[in-house]
mmCIF file of C-alpha atoms and ligand atoms in Angstrom:
data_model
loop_
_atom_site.group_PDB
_atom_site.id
_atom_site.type_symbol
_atom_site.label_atom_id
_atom_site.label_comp_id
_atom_site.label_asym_id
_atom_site.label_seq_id
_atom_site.Cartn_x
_atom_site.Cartn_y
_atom_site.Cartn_z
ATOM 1 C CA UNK A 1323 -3.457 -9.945 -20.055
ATOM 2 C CA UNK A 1324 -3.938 -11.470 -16.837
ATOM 3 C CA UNK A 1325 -7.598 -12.959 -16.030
ATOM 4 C CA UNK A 1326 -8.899 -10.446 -13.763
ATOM 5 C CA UNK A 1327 -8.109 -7.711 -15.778
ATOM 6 C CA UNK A 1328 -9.867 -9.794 -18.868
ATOM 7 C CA UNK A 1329 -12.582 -9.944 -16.511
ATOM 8 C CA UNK A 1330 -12.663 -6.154 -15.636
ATOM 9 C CA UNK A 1331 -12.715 -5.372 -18.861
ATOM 10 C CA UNK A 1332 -15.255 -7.290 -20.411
ATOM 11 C CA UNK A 1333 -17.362 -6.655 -18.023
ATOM 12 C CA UNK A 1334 -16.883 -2.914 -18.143
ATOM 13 C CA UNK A 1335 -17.810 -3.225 -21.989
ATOM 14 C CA UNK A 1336 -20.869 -5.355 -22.039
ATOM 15 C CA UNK A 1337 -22.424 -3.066 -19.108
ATOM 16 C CA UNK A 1338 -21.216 0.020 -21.039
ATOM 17 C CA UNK A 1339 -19.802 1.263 -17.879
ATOM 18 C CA UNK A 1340 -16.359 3.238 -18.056
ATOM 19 C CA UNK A 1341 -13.495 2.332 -16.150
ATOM 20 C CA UNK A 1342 -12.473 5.239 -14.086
ATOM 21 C CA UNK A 1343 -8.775 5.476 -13.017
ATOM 22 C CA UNK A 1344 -7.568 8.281 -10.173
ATOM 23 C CA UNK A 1345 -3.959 8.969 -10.947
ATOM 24 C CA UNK A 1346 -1.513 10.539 -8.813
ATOM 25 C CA UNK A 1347 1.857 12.486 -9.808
ATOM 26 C CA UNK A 1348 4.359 13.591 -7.348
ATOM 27 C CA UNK A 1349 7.986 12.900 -9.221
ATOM 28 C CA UNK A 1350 8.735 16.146 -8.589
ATOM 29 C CA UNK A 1351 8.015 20.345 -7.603
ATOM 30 C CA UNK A 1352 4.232 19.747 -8.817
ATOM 31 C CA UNK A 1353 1.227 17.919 -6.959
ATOM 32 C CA UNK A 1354 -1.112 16.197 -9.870
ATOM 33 C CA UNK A 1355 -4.134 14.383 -9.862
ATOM 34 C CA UNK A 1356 -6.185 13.493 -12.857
ATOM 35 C CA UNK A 1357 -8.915 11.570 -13.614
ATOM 36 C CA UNK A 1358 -10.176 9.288 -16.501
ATOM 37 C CA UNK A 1359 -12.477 7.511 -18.348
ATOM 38 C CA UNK A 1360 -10.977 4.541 -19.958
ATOM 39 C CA UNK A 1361 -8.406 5.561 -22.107
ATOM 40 C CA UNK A 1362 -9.820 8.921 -23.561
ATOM 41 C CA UNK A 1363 -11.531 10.992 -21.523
ATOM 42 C CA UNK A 1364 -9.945 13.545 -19.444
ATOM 43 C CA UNK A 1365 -12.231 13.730 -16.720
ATOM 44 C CA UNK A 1366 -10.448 16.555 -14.797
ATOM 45 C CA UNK A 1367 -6.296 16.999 -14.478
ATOM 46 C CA UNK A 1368 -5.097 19.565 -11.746
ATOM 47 C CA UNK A 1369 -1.972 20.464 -11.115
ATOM 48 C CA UNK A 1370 -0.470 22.449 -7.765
ATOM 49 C CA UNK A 1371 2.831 23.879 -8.294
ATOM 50 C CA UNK A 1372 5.274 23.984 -5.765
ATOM 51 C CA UNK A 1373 7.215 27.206 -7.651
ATOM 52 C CA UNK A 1374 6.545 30.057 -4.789
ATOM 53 C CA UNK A 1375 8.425 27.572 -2.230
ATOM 54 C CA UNK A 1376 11.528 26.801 -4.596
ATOM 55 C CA UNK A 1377 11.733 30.259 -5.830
ATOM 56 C CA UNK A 1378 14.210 31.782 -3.051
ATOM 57 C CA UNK A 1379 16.240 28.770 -3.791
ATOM 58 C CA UNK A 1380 16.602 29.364 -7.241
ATOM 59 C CA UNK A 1381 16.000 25.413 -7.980
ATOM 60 C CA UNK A 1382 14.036 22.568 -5.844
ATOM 61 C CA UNK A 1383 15.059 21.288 -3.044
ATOM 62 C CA UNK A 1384 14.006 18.048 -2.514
ATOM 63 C CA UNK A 1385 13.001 17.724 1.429
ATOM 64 C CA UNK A 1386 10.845 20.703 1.073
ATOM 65 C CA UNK A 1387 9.321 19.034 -2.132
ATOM 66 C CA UNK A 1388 8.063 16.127 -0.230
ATOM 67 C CA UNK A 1389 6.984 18.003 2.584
ATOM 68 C CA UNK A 1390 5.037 20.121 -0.010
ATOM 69 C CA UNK A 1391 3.384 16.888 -1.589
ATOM 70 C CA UNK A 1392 2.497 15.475 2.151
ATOM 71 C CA UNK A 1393 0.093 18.609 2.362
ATOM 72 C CA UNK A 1394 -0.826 19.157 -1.593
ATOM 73 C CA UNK A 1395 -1.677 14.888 -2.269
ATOM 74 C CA UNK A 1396 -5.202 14.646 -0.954
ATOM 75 C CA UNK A 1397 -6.275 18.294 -1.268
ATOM 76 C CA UNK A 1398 -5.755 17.613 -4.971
ATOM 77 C CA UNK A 1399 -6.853 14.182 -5.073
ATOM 78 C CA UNK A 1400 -9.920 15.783 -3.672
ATOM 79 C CA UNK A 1401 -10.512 18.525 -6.090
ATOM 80 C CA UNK A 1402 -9.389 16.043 -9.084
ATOM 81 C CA UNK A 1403 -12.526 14.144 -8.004
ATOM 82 C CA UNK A 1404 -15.267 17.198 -7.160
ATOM 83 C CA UNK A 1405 -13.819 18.364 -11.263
ATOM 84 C CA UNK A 1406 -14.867 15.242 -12.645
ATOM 85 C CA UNK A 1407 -18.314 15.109 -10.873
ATOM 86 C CA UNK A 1408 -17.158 11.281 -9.420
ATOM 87 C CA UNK A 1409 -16.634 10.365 -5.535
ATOM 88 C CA UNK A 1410 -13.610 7.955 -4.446
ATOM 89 C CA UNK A 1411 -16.506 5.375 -4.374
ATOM 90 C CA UNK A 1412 -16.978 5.438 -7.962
ATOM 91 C CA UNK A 1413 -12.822 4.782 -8.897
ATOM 92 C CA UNK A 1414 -12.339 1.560 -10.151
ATOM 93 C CA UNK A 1415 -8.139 1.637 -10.537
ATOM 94 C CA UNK A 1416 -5.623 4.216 -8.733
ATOM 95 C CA UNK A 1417 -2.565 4.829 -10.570
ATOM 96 C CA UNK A 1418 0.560 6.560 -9.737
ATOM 97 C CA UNK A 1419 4.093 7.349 -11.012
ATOM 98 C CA UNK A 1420 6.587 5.039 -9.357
ATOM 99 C CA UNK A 1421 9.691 6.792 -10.708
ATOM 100 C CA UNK A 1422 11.655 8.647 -12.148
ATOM 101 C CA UNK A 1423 12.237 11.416 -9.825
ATOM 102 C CA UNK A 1424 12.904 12.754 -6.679
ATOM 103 C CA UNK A 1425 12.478 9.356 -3.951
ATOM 104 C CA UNK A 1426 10.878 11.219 -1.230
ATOM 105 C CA UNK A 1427 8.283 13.118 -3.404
ATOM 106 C CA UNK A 1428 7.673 9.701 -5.310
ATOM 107 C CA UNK A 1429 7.249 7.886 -2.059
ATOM 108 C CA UNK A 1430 4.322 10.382 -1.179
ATOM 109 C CA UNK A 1431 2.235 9.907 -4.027
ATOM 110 C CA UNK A 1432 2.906 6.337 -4.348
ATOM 111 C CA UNK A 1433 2.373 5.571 -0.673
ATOM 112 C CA UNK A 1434 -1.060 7.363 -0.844
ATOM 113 C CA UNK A 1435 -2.127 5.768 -4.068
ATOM 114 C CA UNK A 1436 -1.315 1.665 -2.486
ATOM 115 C CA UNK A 1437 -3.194 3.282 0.534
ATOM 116 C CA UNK A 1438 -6.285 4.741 -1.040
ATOM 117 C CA UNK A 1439 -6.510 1.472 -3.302
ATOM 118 C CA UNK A 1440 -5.939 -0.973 0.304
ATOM 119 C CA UNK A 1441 -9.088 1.351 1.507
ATOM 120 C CA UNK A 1442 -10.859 0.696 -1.139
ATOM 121 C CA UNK A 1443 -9.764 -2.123 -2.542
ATOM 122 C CA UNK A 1444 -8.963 -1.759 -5.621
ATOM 123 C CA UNK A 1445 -5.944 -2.444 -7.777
ATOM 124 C CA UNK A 1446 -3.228 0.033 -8.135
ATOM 125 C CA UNK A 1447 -0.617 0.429 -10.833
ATOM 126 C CA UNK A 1448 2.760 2.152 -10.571
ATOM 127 C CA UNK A 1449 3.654 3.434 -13.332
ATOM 128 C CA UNK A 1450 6.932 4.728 -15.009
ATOM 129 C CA UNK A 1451 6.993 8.837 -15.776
ATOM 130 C CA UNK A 1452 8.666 8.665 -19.053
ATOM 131 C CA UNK A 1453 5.823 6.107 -20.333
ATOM 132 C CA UNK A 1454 3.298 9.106 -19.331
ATOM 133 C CA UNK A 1455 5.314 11.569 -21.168
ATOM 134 C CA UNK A 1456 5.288 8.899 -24.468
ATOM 135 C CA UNK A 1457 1.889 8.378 -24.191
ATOM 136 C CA UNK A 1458 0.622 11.542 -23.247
ATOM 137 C CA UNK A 1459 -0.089 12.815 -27.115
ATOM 138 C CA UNK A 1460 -2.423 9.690 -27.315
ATOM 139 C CA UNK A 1461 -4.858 11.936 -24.873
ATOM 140 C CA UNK A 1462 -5.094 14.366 -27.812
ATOM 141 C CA UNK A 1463 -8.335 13.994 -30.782
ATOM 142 C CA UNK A 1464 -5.092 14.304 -33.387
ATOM 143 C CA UNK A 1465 -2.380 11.130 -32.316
ATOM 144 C CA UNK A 1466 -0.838 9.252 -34.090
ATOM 145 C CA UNK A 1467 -1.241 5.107 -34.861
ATOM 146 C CA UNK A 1468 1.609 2.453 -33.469
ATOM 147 C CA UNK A 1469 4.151 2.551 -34.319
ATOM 148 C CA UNK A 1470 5.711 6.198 -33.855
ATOM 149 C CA UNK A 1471 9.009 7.220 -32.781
ATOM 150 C CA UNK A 1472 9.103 9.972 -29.696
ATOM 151 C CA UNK A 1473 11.118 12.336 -28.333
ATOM 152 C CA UNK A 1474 11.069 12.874 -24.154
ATOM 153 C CA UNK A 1475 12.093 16.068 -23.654
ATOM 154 C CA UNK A 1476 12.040 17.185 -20.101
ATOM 155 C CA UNK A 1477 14.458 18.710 -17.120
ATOM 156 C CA UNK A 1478 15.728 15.433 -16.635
ATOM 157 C CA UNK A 1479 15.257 13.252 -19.848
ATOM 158 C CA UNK A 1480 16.103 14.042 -23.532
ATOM 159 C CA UNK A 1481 15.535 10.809 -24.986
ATOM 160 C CA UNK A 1482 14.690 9.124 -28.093
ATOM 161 C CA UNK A 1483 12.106 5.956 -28.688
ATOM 162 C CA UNK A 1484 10.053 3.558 -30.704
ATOM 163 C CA UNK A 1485 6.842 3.344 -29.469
ATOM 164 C CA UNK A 1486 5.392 0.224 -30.627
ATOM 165 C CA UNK A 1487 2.329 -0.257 -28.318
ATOM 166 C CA UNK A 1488 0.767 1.295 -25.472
ATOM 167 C CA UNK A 1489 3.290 -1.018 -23.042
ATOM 168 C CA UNK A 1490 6.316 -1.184 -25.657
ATOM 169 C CA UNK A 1491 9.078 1.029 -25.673
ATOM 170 C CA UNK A 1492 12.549 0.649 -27.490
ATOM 171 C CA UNK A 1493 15.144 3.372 -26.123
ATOM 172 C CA UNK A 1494 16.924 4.667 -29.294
ATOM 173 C CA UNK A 1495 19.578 7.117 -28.014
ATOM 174 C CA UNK A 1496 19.514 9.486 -25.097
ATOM 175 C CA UNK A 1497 21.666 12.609 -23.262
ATOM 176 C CA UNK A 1498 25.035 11.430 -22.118
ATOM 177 C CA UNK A 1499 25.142 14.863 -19.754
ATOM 178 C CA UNK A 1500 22.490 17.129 -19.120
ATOM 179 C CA UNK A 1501 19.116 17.089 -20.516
ATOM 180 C CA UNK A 1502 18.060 20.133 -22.588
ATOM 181 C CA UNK A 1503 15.323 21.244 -20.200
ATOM 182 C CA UNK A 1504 18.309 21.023 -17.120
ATOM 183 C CA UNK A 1505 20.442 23.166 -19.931
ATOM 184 C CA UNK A 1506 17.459 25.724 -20.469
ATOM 185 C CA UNK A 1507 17.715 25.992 -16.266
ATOM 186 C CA UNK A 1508 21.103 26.202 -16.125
ATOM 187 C CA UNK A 1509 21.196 28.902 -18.812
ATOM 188 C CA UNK A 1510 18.001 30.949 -16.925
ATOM 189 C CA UNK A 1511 19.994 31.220 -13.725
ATOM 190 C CA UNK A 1512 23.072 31.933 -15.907
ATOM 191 C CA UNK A 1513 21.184 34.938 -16.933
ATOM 192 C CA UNK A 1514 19.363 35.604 -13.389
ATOM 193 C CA UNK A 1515 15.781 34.607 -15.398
ATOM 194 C CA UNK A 1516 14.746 32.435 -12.432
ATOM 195 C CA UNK A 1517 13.202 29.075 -12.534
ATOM 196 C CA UNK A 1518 12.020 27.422 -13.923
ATOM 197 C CA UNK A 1519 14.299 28.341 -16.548
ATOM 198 C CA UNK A 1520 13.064 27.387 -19.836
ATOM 199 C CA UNK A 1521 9.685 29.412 -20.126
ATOM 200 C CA UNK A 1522 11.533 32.591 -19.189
ATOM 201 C CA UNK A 1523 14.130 31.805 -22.029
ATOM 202 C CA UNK A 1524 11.901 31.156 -24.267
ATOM 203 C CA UNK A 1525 9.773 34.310 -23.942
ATOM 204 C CA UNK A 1526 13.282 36.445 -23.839
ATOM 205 C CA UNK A 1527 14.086 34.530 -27.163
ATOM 206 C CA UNK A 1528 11.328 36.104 -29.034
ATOM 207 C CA UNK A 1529 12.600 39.530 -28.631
ATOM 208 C CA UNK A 1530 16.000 38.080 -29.592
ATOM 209 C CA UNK A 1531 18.690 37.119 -32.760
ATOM 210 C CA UNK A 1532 18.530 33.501 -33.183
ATOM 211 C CA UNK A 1533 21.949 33.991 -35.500
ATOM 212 C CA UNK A 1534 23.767 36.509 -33.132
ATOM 213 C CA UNK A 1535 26.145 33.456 -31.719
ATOM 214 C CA UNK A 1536 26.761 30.258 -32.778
ATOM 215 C CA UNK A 1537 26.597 27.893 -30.165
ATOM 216 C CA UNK A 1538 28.228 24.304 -30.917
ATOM 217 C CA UNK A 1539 25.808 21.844 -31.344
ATOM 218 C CA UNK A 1540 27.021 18.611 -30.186
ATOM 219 C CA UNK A 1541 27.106 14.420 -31.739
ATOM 220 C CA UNK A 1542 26.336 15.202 -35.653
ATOM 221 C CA UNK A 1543 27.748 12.380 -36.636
ATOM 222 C CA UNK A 1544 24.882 10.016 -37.082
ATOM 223 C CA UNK A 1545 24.624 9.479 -33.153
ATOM 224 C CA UNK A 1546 20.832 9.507 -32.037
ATOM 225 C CA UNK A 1547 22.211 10.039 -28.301
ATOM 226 C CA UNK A 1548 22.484 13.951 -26.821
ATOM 227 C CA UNK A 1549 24.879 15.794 -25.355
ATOM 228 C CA UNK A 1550 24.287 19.120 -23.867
ATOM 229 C CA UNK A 1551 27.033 19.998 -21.651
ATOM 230 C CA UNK A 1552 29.422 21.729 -24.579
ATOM 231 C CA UNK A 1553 26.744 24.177 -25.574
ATOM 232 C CA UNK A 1554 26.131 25.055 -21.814
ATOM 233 C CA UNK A 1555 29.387 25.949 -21.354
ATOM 234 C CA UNK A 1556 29.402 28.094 -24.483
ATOM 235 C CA UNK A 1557 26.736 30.000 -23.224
ATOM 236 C CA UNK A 1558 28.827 30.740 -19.884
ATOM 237 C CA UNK A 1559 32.058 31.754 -21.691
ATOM 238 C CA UNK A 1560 30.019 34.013 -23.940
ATOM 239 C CA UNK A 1561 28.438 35.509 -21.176
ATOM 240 C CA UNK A 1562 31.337 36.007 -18.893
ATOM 241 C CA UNK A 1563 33.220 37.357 -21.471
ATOM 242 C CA UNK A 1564 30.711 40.380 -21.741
ATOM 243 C CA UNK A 1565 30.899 40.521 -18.287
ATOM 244 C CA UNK A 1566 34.581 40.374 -17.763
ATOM 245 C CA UNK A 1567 34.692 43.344 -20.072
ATOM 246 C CA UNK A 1568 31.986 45.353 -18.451
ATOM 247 C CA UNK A 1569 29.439 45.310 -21.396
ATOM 248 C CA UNK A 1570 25.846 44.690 -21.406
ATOM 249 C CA UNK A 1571 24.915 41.260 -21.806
ATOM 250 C CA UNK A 1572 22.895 41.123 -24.858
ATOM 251 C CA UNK A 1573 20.603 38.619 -22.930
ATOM 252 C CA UNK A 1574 17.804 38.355 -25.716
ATOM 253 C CA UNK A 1575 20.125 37.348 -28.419
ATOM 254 C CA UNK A 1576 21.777 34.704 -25.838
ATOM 255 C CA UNK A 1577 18.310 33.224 -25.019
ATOM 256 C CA UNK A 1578 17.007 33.308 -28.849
ATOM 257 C CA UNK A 1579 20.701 31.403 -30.148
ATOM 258 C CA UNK A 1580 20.889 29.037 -27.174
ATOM 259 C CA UNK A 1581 17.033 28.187 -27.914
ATOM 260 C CA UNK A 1582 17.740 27.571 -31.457
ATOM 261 C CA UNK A 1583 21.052 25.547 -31.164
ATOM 262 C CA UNK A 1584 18.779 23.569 -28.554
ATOM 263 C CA UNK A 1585 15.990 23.159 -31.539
ATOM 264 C CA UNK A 1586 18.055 22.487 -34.221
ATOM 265 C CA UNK A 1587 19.670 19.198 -32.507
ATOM 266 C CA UNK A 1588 16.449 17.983 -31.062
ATOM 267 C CA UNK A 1589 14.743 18.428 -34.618
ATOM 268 C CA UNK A 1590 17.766 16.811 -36.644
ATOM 269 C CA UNK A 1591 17.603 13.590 -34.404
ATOM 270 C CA UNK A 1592 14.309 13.088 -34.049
ATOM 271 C CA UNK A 1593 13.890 13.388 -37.688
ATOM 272 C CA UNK A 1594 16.888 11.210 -38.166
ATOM 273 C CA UNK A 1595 15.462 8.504 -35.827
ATOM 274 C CA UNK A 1596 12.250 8.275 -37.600
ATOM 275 C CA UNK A 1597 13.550 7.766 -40.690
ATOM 276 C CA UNK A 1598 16.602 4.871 -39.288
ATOM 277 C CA UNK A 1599 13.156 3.203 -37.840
ATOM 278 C CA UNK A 1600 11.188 3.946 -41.044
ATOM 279 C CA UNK A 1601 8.190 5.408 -39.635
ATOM 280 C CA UNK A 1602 6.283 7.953 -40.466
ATOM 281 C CA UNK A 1603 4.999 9.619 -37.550
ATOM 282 C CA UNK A 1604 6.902 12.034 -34.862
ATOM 283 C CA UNK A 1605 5.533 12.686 -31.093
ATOM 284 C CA UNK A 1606 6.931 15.033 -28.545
ATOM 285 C CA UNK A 1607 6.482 14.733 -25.100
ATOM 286 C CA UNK A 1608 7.928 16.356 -21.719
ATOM 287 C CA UNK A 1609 8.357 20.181 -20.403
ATOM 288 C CA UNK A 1610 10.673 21.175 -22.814
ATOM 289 C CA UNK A 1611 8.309 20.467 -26.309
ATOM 290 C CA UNK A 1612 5.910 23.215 -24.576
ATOM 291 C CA UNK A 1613 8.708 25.096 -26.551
ATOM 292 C CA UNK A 1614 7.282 27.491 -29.262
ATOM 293 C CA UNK A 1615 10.509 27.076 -31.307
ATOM 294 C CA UNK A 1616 10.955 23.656 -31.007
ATOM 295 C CA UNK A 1617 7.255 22.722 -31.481
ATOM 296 C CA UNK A 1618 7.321 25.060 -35.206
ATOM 297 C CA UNK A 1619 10.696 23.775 -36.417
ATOM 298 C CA UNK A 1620 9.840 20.164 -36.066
ATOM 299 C CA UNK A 1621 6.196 20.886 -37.654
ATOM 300 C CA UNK A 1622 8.098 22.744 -40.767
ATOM 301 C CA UNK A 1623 10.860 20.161 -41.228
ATOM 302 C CA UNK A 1624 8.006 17.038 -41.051
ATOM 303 C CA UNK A 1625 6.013 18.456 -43.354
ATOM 304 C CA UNK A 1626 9.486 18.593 -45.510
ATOM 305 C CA UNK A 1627 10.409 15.418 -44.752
ATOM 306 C CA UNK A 1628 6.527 13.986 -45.679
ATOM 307 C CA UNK A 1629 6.251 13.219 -41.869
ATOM 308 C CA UNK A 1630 3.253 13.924 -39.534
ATOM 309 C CA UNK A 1631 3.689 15.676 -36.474
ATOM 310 C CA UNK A 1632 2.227 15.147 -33.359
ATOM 311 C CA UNK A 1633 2.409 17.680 -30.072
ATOM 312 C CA UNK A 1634 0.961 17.578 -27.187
ATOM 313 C CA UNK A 1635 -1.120 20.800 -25.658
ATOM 314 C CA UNK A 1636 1.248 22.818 -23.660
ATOM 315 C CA UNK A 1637 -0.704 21.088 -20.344
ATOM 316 C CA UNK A 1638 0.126 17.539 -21.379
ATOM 317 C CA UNK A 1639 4.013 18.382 -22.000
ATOM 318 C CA UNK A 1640 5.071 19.670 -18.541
ATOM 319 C CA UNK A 1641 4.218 17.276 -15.911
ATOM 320 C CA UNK A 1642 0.264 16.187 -15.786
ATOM 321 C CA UNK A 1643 -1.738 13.057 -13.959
ATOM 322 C CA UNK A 1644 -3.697 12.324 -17.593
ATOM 323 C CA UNK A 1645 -0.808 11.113 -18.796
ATOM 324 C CA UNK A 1646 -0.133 9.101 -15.783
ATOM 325 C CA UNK A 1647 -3.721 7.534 -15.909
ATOM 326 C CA UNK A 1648 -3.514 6.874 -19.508
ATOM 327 C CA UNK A 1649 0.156 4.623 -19.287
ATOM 328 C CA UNK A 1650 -2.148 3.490 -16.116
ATOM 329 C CA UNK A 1651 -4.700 2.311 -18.254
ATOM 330 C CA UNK A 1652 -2.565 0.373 -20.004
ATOM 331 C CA UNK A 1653 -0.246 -1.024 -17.807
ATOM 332 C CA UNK A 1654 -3.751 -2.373 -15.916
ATOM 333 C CA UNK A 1655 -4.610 -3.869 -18.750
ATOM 334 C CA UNK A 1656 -1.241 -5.670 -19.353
ATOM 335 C CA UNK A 1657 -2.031 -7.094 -15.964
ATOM 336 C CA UNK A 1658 1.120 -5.167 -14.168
ATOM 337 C CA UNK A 1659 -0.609 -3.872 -10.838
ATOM 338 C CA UNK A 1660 1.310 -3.484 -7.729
ATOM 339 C CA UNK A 1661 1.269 -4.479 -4.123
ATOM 340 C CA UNK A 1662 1.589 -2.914 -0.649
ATOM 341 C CA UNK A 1663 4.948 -3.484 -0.718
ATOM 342 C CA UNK A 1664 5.994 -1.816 -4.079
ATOM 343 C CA UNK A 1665 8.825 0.879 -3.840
ATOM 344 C CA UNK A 1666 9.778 4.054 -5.634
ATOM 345 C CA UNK A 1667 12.382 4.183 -8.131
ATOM 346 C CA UNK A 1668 14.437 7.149 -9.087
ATOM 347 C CA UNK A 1669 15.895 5.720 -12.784
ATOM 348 C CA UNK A 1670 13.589 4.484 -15.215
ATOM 349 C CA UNK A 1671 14.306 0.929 -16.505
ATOM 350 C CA UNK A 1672 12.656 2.657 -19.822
ATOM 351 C CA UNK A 1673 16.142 4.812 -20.253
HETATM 352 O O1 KG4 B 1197 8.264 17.501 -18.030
HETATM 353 P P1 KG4 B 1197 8.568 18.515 -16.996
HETATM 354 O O2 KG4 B 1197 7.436 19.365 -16.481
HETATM 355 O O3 KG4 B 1197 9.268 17.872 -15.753
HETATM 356 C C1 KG4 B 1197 10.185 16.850 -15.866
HETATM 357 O O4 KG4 B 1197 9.738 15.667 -15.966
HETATM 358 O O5 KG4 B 1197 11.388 17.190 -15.916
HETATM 359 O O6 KG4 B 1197 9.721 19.441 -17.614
HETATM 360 C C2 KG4 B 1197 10.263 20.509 -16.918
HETATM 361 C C3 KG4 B 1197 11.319 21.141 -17.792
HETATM 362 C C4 KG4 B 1197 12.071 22.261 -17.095
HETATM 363 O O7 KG4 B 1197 13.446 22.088 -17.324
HETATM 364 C C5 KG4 B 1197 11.519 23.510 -17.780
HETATM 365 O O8 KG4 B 1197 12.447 24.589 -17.782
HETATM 366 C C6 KG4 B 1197 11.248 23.003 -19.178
HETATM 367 O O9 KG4 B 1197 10.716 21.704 -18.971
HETATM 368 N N1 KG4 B 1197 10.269 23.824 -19.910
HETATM 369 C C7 KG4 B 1197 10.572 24.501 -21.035
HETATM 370 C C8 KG4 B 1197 9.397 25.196 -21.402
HETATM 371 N N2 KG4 B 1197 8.418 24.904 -20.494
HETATM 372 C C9 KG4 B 1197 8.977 24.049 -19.585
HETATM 373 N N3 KG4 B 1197 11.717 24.588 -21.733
HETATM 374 C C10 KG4 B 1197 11.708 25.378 -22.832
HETATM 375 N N4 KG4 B 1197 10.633 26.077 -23.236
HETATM 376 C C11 KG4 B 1197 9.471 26.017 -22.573
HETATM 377 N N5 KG4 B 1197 8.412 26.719 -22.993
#
């Protein structure tokens, strides 16, 4: 910890005061800002989606996206703050998510962040989505102690980790093709569902056969990396083969077996992971574990497995600025701020 952080700190504690931190999140299709109080209270988190703009497109497109955070950044900011009942004079550390993503949306929430913080001088941290997403079950009352192994599961991550502190991460094995929430996508348009794909699958899945098709699931041979790519292109030859032969497409029963060959591959992993690591305790994190299926089969098989189980709300899965602030928090008190000069990134050094 570097000395003016010490100093922050302790001076926060002996006058009782609460560090507040104004966190920005713009990786992305969605505008967030979030505030909060040291590393536990959610102050306010609002989120703007861009999903009326991308719709006719049937995915994002990226200039639009940054054009659409240029407008949405202080708008939200703004309404982050009025939730929380604090003014900008109040924030004592602006955080914002440096990468991964999309480089022109990052740029706008970073650039605004190093501004608002040159304004008012005071630090800024840039900080790396996927350590939002592994941290973002520590915002919950239920969470689990250090260490705990995590699974990121988002549209463009489907990784596995150790999480050994709030500023430690150990990459155990991730996608070598698509991630799972890019395969729910793919499979939505597939199926003209829309986007973003995997909500729509998943609420089509519930009316559906999980066992009507087998779908293969892919690396069950110890590997804790992913590979989605095979059981996308299962889904396509199943469903063109309907097609080519002028039948219905039994679209329910698709959604319901694609979901659970998904499941059963993220829950055998994860579980596999935390036992190679010996620990005791499971987290989820990204868009994708805001999956009912997902989110009961890994509950059942940890509580078979004499595991605990820790998931997120639904708001702190998909993409959220709490999550940012609280890796924030952290990374301020590690002493990692940033300068003017700091850039975007659109791989995380994490993965
Ligand atoms: O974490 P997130 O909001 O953004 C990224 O960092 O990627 O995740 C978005 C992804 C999308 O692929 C979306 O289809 C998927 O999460 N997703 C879901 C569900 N809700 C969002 N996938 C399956 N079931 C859901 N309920």
């Amino acid at each position: 910890m570097n000395l003016y952080c010490d100093n922050y700190l302790k001076t926060a504690a002996e006058s009782r005061e609460k560090m507040l931190i104004l966190a920005i999140e713009s990786s992305c299709d969605d505008t967030a800002a979030a505030v909060l109080a040291d590393d536990r209270q959610v102050l306010a988190n609002v989120i703007s989606s861009q999903f009326a703009v991308h719709e006719k497109y049937g995915g994002i497109v990226p200039e639009l996206a940054s054009r659409c955070h240029i407008e949405a950044v202080w708008p939200v900011a703004q309404e982050a703050l009025a939730k929380a009942g604090v003014s900008l004079d109040e924030i004592d550390l602006i955080a914002a998510t440096q990468g991964p993503g999309l480089v022109g949306c990052l740029l706008v929430g970073l650039t605004f962040a190093k501004s608002l913080a040159m304004v008012r001088q005071i630090p800024c941290v840039g900080v790396d989505h996927l350590a939002g997403h592994l941290l973002a079950i520590l915002l919950e009352e239920h969470k689990p102690e250090f260490p705990y192994t995590a699974l990121v599961v988002s549209g463009g991550t489907t990784s596995l980790f150790t999480v050994n502190s709030p500023t430690e991460f150990r990459l155990l094995g991730r996608t070598r093709d698509d991630a799972a929430g890019e395969a729910f996508d793919k499979t939505a348009k597939l199926l003209g569902l829309g986007c973003p794909g995997g909500p729509a699958v998943s609420k089509l899945a519930e009316q559906g056969q999980a066992d009507a098709f087998t779908f293969p699931r892919a690396l069950t041979d110890g590997s804790l990396d992913f590979s989605f790519s095979g059981m996308k292109t299962a889904v396509v030859n199943q469903v063109n083969q309907f097609r080519q032969q002028n039948q219905p497409v039994p679209v329910a029963d698709i959604c319901a077996s694609f979901e659970q060959a998904v499941a059963d591959v993220l829950v055998n992993k994860t579980i596999l992971a935390a036992q190679r690591c010996g620990h005791n305790q499971i987290a989820l994190g990204g868009g994708v574990a805001a999956n009912n299926r997902l989110r009961q089969q890994m509950a059942a098989r940890c509580a078979e497995e004499g595991l605990s189980c820790f998931l997120p709300s639904p708001v702190f899965c998909t993409d959220n600025a709490a999550m940012i602030a609280l890796a924030g928090f952290h990374q301020f008190a590690a002493g990692k701020t940033i300068g003017p000069d700091a850039d975007a990134f659109s791989r995380s050094p994490l993965n």
